[in-house]
Amino acid sequence: MLTRLGEALWRSLVLGLLLIAGCYRGDKPKFTEEELAQMPYAVREGLPKCSGGFVLAVGDKTITADEVIESPIITPDGAIVPLIERFRPIAQKNDFEQFREQARGEL
């Protein structure tokens, strides 16, 4: 029968060995040379210019959040206004969750 100290040392030893064995990777890399050769490089050309805002990729085009906000929409009464003008009153009167519910059907 092990004493409390002996039991604690035994558990520590087993835990340490499991940790060392589980973290050991050896010299084996994650990917082979063939797998690395097939991986495409990140696209670094044709990226949008820095605008200081959010940029969305839509198909093969990139648009900024400002372009979305300033894009014209037709209101129910037929007027053409920027998107921000249509939703500003809703955003000012409601919290985010209420705004999201009210604006969801129109976006």
XYZ file of N, CA and C in Angstrom:
321
model
N 0.842 -1.177 0.000
C 0.000 0.000 0.000
C 0.891 1.244 0.000
N 0.595 2.141 -0.944
C 1.411 3.345 -1.075
C 0.966 4.411 -0.083
N 1.927 5.134 0.376
C 1.583 6.276 1.228
C 1.112 7.411 0.343
N 0.564 8.422 0.952
C 0.082 9.570 0.159
C 1.214 10.211 -0.630
N 2.370 10.348 -0.015
C 3.515 10.940 -0.700
C 3.961 10.053 -1.856
N 4.035 8.745 -1.613
C 4.429 7.816 -2.662
C 3.432 7.810 -3.809
N 2.161 7.866 -3.481
C 1.117 7.894 -4.519
C 1.211 9.176 -5.342
N 1.449 10.289 -4.688
C 1.580 11.567 -5.395
C 2.799 11.555 -6.310
N 3.909 10.991 -5.832
C 5.109 10.902 -6.669
C 4.871 9.991 -7.870
N 4.212 8.868 -7.641
C 3.914 7.933 -8.727
C 3.041 8.601 -9.791
N 1.981 9.295 -9.362
C 1.103 9.994 -10.312
C 1.868 11.072 -11.071
N 2.719 11.808 -10.374
C 3.506 12.855 -11.029
C 4.432 12.260 -12.076
N 5.056 11.131 -11.748
C 5.952 10.468 -12.684
C 5.199 9.999 -13.924
N 4.066 9.335 -13.728
C 3.265 8.843 -14.856
C 2.773 10.014 -15.703
N 2.269 11.053 -15.060
C 1.780 12.225 -15.789
C 2.902 12.889 -16.578
N 4.074 13.001 -15.969
C 5.221 13.594 -16.656
C 5.639 12.784 -17.867
N 5.688 11.464 -17.721
C 6.053 10.604 -18.850
C 5.029 10.689 -19.978
N 3.751 10.713 -19.629
C 2.714 10.845 -20.657
C 2.816 12.185 -21.373
N 3.091 13.229 -20.624
C 3.213 14.557 -21.217
C 4.399 14.624 -22.162
N 5.521 14.092 -21.733
C 6.716 14.099 -22.578
C 6.491 13.255 -23.828
N 5.915 12.078 -23.671
C 5.675 11.196 -24.817
C 4.650 11.801 -25.772
N 3.645 12.473 -25.244
C 2.610 13.053 -26.094
C 3.078 14.273 -26.854
N 4.021 15.007 -26.311
C 4.501 16.226 -26.956
C 5.689 15.971 -27.871
N 6.222 14.785 -27.861
C 7.398 14.481 -28.666
C 7.002 14.323 -30.125
N 7.626 15.106 -31.001
C 7.346 15.022 -32.433
C 8.519 14.439 -33.190
N 9.676 14.474 -32.602
C 10.849 13.968 -33.294
C 11.242 14.905 -34.423
N 11.880 14.346 -35.441
C 12.329 15.136 -36.581
C 11.337 15.088 -37.729
N 10.183 14.537 -37.509
C 9.205 14.366 -38.579
C 8.413 15.663 -38.776
N 8.501 16.288 -39.963
C 7.734 17.513 -40.212
C 6.251 17.207 -40.406
N 5.439 18.241 -40.281
C 3.990 18.070 -40.414
C 3.601 17.681 -41.838
N 4.249 18.300 -42.841
C 3.941 18.023 -44.244
C 5.187 17.495 -44.945
N 4.974 16.625 -45.930
C 6.086 16.131 -46.734
C 6.438 17.183 -47.779
N 7.593 17.006 -48.421
C 8.011 17.942 -49.470
C 7.002 17.953 -50.621
N 6.437 16.795 -50.952
C 5.460 16.709 -52.039
C 4.185 17.479 -51.686
N 3.748 17.334 -50.436
C 2.547 18.057 -50.000
C 2.784 19.562 -50.018
N 3.960 19.991 -49.586
C 4.283 21.417 -49.608
C 4.322 21.959 -51.031
N 4.823 21.154 -51.967
C 4.910 21.597 -53.359
C 3.529 21.784 -53.977
N 2.526 21.061 -53.499
C 1.176 21.158 -54.053
C 0.357 22.284 -53.442
N 0.803 22.845 -52.329
C 0.037 23.902 -51.658
C 0.207 25.223 -52.395
N -0.903 25.917 -52.673
C -0.790 27.203 -53.367
C -0.266 28.284 -52.422
N 0.439 29.237 -53.005
C 0.911 30.377 -52.229
C -0.241 31.346 -51.997
N -0.131 32.148 -50.978
C -1.143 33.171 -50.707
C -1.102 34.218 -51.815
N -2.269 34.714 -52.212
C -2.359 35.734 -53.250
C -1.875 37.053 -52.667
N -0.889 37.647 -53.305
C -0.346 38.903 -52.810
C -0.467 40.017 -53.839
N -1.043 39.726 -54.983
C -1.223 40.737 -56.020
C -2.702 40.990 -56.216
N -3.046 42.196 -56.606
C -4.438 42.530 -56.864
C -5.256 42.721 -55.605
N -4.590 42.924 -54.485
C -5.312 43.157 -53.239
C -5.836 44.588 -53.218
N -6.938 44.838 -52.527
C -7.455 46.208 -52.468
C -6.500 47.112 -51.701
N -6.522 48.393 -52.061
C -5.698 49.367 -51.351
C -6.237 49.536 -49.940
N -5.352 49.868 -49.024
C -5.761 50.092 -47.639
C -6.725 51.268 -47.589
N -7.861 51.048 -46.953
C -8.859 52.110 -46.873
C -9.151 52.504 -45.438
N -8.602 51.772 -44.498
C -8.869 52.065 -43.098
C -10.180 51.478 -42.616
N -10.874 50.729 -43.461
C -12.149 50.141 -43.073
C -12.183 48.665 -43.379
N -13.350 48.088 -43.208
C -13.524 46.671 -43.491
C -13.618 46.449 -44.989
N -13.058 45.360 -45.465
C -13.093 45.009 -46.876
C -13.731 43.635 -46.994
N -14.677 43.509 -47.926
C -15.375 42.246 -48.148
C -15.017 41.710 -49.523
N -14.833 40.401 -49.623
C -14.618 39.765 -50.911
C -15.959 39.232 -51.383
N -16.415 39.722 -52.530
C -17.683 39.284 -53.114
C -17.365 38.781 -54.512
N -17.377 37.465 -54.664
C -16.990 36.884 -55.944
C -15.529 37.213 -56.213
N -15.253 37.797 -57.381
C -13.879 38.176 -57.702
C -13.623 39.658 -57.461
N -14.552 40.332 -56.799
C -14.409 41.757 -56.510
C -14.242 41.973 -55.017
N -13.671 43.110 -54.678
C -13.576 43.492 -53.272
C -14.288 44.818 -53.097
N -15.054 44.915 -52.039
C -15.758 46.157 -51.742
C -15.505 46.514 -50.287
N -15.540 47.812 -50.016
C -15.340 48.256 -48.641
C -16.689 48.392 -47.956
N -16.656 48.397 -46.643
C -17.886 48.592 -45.882
C -18.475 49.965 -46.195
N -17.611 50.953 -46.433
C -18.102 52.289 -46.789
C -18.887 52.264 -48.100
N -18.439 51.473 -49.066
C -19.167 51.370 -50.331
C -20.550 50.765 -50.118
N -20.641 49.800 -49.221
C -21.941 49.192 -48.930
C -22.853 50.208 -48.264
N -22.329 50.891 -47.254
C -23.137 51.855 -46.499
C -23.614 53.001 -47.382
N -22.768 53.451 -48.310
C -23.115 54.585 -49.160
C -23.846 54.176 -50.433
N -24.045 52.880 -50.661
C -24.711 52.438 -51.884
C -26.180 52.854 -51.868
N -26.707 53.243 -53.030
C -28.104 53.694 -53.070
C -29.085 52.524 -53.032
N -30.215 52.757 -52.356
C -31.306 51.783 -52.345
C -32.607 52.515 -52.633
N -33.608 51.775 -53.028
C -34.930 52.353 -53.285
C -35.802 52.060 -52.076
N -36.329 53.109 -51.469
C -37.186 52.963 -50.290
C -38.573 52.501 -50.718
N -39.403 52.054 -49.777
C -40.756 51.613 -50.127
C -41.597 52.686 -50.828
N -41.292 53.961 -50.569
C -42.054 55.025 -51.242
C -41.435 55.436 -52.577
N -40.374 54.728 -53.028
C -39.798 54.960 -54.346
C -38.621 55.910 -54.374
N -38.237 56.492 -53.260
C -37.103 57.411 -53.229
C -35.792 56.625 -53.261
N -34.782 57.222 -53.872
C -33.457 56.613 -53.913
C -32.581 57.341 -52.899
N -32.133 56.614 -51.880
C -31.324 57.205 -50.809
C -30.154 56.277 -50.491
N -29.090 56.822 -49.891
C -27.998 55.944 -49.453
C -28.499 54.985 -48.366
N -27.943 53.817 -48.325
C -28.336 52.793 -47.362
C -28.302 53.327 -45.935
N -27.292 54.131 -45.622
C -27.153 54.647 -44.261
C -28.329 55.540 -43.878
N -28.852 56.304 -44.828
C -29.986 57.186 -44.533
C -31.248 56.380 -44.240
N -31.383 55.239 -44.863
C -32.559 54.393 -44.647
C -32.539 53.764 -43.254
N -31.367 53.359 -42.784
C -31.281 52.622 -41.528
C -30.852 53.451 -40.324
N -30.404 54.680 -40.536
C -29.986 55.515 -39.409
C -31.094 55.696 -38.376
N -32.340 56.048 -38.767
C -33.394 56.212 -37.758
C -33.685 54.924 -36.982
N -33.636 53.792 -37.654
C -33.883 52.516 -36.976
C -32.771 52.247 -35.962
N -31.528 52.526 -36.340
C -30.396 52.297 -35.441
C -30.434 53.237 -34.243
N -30.884 54.473 -34.448
C -30.916 55.439 -33.351
C -32.008 55.123 -32.335
N -33.089 54.500 -32.760
C -34.227 54.237 -31.872
C -34.132 52.899 -31.142
N -33.274 51.996 -31.588
C -33.263 50.630 -31.060
C -31.880 50.207 -30.606
N -31.844 49.152 -29.784
C -30.555 48.543 -29.471
C -30.164 47.639 -30.643
N -28.972 47.044 -30.554
C -28.453 46.287 -31.682
C -29.351 45.125 -32.084
N -29.844 44.366 -31.115
C -30.679 43.203 -31.434
C -31.964 43.615 -32.144
N -32.607 44.675 -31.674
C -33.836 45.148 -32.318
C -33.536 45.677 -33.716
N -32.426 46.412 -33.853
C -32.039 46.911 -35.175
C -31.814 45.751 -36.134
N -31.116 44.739 -35.662
C -30.828 43.588 -36.509
C -32.103 42.915 -36.986
N -33.071 42.757 -36.102
C -34.337 42.127 -36.484
C -35.103 42.979 -37.496
N -35.133 44.290 -37.283
C -35.891 45.163 -38.185
C -35.200 45.325 -39.535
N -33.878 45.373 -39.528
C -33.145 45.593 -40.776
C -32.941 44.309 -41.570
N -33.073 43.169 -40.919
C -32.777 41.891 -41.571
C -33.587 41.694 -42.851
N -34.845 42.004 -42.835
C -35.681 41.789 -44.012
C -35.357 42.705 -45.179
N -34.679 43.798 -44.910
C -34.402 44.770 -45.967
C -32.985 44.684 -46.518
N -32.124 43.986 -45.837
C -30.732 43.890 -46.310
C -30.510 42.626 -47.098
